[in-house]
Coordinates of C-alpha atoms in Angstrom, one line a residue:
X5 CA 123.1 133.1 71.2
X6 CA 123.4 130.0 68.9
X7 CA 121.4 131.4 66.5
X8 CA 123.6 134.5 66.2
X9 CA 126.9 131.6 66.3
X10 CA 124.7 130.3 63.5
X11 CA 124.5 133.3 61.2
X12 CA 128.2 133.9 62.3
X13 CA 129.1 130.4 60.9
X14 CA 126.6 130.4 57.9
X15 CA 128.0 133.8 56.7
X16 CA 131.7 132.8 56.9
X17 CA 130.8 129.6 55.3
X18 CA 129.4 131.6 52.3
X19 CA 132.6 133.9 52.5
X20 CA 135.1 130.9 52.6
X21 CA 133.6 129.3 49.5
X22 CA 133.5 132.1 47.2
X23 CA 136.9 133.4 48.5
X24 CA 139.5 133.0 45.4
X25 CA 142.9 134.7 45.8
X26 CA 143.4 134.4 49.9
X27 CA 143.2 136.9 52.5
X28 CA 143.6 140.2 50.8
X29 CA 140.8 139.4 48.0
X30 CA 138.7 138.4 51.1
X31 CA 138.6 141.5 52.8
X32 CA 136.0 143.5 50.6
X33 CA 133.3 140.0 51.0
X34 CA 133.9 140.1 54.4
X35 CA 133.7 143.9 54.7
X36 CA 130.3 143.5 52.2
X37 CA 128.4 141.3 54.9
X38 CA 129.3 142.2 58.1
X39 CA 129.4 145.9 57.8
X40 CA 126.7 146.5 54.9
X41 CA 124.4 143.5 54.9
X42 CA 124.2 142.8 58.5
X43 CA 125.5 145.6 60.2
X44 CA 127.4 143.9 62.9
X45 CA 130.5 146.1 63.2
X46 CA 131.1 149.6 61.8
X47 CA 134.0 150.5 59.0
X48 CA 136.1 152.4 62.3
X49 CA 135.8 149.4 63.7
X50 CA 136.2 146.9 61.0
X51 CA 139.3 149.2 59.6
X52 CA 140.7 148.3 63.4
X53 CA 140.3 144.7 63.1
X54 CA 142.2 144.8 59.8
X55 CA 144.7 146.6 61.0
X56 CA 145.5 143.8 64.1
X57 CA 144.5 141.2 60.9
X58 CA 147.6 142.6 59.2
X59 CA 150.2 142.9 62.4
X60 CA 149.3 139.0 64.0
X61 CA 150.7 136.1 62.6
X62 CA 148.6 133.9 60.2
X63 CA 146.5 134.6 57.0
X64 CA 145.0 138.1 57.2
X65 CA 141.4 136.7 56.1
X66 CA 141.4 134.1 59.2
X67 CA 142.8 136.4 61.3
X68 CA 139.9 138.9 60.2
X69 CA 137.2 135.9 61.1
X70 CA 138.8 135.3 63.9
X71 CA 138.4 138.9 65.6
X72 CA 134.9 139.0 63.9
X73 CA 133.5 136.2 65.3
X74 CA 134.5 137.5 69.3
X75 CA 133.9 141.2 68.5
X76 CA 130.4 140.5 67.4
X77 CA 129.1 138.1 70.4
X78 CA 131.3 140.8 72.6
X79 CA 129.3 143.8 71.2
X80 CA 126.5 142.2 71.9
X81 CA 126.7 141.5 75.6
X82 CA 127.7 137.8 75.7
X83 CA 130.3 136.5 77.7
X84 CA 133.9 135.7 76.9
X85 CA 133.6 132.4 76.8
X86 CA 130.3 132.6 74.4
X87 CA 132.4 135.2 72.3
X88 CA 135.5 133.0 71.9
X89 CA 132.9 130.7 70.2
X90 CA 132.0 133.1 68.1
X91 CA 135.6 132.9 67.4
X92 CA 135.8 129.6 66.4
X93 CA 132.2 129.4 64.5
X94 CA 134.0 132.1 62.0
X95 CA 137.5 130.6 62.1
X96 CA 136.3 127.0 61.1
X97 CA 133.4 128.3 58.7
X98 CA 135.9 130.8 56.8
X99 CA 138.7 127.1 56.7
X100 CA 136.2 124.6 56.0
X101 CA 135.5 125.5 52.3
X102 CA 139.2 125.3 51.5
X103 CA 140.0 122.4 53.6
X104 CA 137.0 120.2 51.6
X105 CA 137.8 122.0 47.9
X106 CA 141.5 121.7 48.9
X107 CA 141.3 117.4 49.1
X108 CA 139.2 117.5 46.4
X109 CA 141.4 119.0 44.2
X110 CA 144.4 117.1 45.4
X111 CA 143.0 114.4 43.5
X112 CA 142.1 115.6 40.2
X113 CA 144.9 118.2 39.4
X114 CA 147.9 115.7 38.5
X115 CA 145.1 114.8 35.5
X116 CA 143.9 117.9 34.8
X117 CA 146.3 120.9 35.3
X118 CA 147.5 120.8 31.6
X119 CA 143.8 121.2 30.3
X120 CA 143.0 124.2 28.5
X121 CA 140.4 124.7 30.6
X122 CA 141.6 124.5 33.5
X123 CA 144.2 127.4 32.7
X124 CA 141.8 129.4 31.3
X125 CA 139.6 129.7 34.9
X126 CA 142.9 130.0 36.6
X127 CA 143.9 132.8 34.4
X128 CA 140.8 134.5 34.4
X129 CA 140.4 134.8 37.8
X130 CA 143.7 136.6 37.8
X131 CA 142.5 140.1 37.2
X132 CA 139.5 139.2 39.2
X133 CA 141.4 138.2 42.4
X134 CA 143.3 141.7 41.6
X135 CA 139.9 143.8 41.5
X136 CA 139.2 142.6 44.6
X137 CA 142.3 143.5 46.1
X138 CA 141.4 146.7 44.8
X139 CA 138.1 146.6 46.1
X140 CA 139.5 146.0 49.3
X141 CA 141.6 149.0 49.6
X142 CA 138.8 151.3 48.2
X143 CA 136.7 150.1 50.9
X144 CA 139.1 150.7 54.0
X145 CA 139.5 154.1 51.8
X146 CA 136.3 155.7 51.1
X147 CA 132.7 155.5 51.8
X148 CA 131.1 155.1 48.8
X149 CA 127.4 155.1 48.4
X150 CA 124.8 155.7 45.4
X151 CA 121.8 158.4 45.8
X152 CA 119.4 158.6 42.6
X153 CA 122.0 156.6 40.4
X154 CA 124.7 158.9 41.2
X155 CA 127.6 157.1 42.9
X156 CA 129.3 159.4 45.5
X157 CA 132.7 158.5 47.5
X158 CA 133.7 160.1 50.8
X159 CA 136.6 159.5 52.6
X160 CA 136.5 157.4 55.9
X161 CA 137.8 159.8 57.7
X162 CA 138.4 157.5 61.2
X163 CA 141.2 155.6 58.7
X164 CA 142.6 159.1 57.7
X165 CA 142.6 160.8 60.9
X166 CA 145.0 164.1 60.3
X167 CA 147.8 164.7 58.3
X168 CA 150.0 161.8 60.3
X169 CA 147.8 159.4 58.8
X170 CA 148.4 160.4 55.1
X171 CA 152.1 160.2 55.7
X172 CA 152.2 157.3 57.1
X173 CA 150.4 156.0 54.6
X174 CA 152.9 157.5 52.1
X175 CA 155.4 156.3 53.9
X176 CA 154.9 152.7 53.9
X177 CA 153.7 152.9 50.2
X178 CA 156.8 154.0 48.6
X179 CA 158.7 151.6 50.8
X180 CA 157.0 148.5 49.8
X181 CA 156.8 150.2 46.3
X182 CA 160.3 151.3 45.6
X183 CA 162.6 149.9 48.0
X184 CA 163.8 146.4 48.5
X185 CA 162.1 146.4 52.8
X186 CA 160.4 143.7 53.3
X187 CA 156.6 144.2 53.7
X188 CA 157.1 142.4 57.3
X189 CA 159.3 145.0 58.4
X190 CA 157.1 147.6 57.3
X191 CA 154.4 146.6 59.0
X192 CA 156.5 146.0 61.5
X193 CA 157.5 149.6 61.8
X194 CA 154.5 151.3 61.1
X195 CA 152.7 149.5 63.7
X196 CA 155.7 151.0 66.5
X197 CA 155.4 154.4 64.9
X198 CA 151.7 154.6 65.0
X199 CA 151.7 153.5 68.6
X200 CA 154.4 156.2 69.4
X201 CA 152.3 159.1 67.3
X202 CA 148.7 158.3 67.9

């Protein structure tokens, strides 16, 4: 058990430090090491824990740790108190780097947030924090896999169930994309309407 609380914390550690653009960019690096690298969860489930991410209150990346942590020492047989410290191994691992760099940073950018330099990282990682984003909804999207140095995609079919799926889906994109909803409320809604239809 502490060794898995170990990896748990070790591999949300890595997560939080080379996070940059919050919650949404940090979906595909958690997605990348505990579904591919170490296989802890599968994408159904992962998908899941997104979606309750996205509907509780609080950043969607800690939220994501946080059901992590507990449905990887649950999966495994542990108890509940032993997976709520799964919990908060992930939680405080995923917080940690951006509590540390956060102080640190305090500090230095009265002096140095009108340096060239300075704005040229922040506005390159920009596009990059975008790509991930990106990433991110690929990801909950489509499997995608490479066999002899030909990439292929398929889609996740247990995110895309039937036909209700794809219009929900729809749905809640041209709300948030053409109308003046708020995102809350669409989340809101969908949630009651995918409880009602599924």
């Amino acid at each position: 058990m502490i060794s898995l609380l170990l990896d748990l914390f070790w591999t949300f550690l890595i997560i939080g430090i080379f996070n940059f653009g919050g919650g949404g960019a940090m979906i595909s690096l958690i997605q990348s090491q505990v579904v591919t690298a170490k296989g802890w969860i599968s994408e159904e489930v992962f998908a899941n824990i997104i979606a309750v991410s996205q509907t509780t209150p609080g950043p969607i990346g800690i939220n994501c740790a946080t059901y992590v942590g507990y449905q990887v020492m649950s999966d495994r047989g542990f108890s509940d108190i032993a997976a709520i410290s799964g919990s908060v191994a992930s939680t405080t691992a995923i917080v940690l780097p951006s509590f540390l760099i956060f102080f640190a940073l305090i500090k230095f950018y009265s002096k140095f947030h009108t340096s060239p330099v300075f704005r040229g990282v922040m506005d390159a990682l920009t596009p990059a924090v975008a790509g991930m984003i990106g990433a991110a909804a690929l990801i909950l999207t489509f499997h995608i896999s490479i066999e002899d140095f030909i990439p292929r995609m398929e889609l996740v079919r247990s995110n895309f169930a039937d036909w209700r799926s794809w219009a929900l889906f729809g749905a809640a994109f041209a709300a948030t994309m053409w109308t003046r909803i708020s995102p809350i409320w669409v989340i809101l809604i969908s949630g009651v309407i995918g409880i009602l239809i599924f």
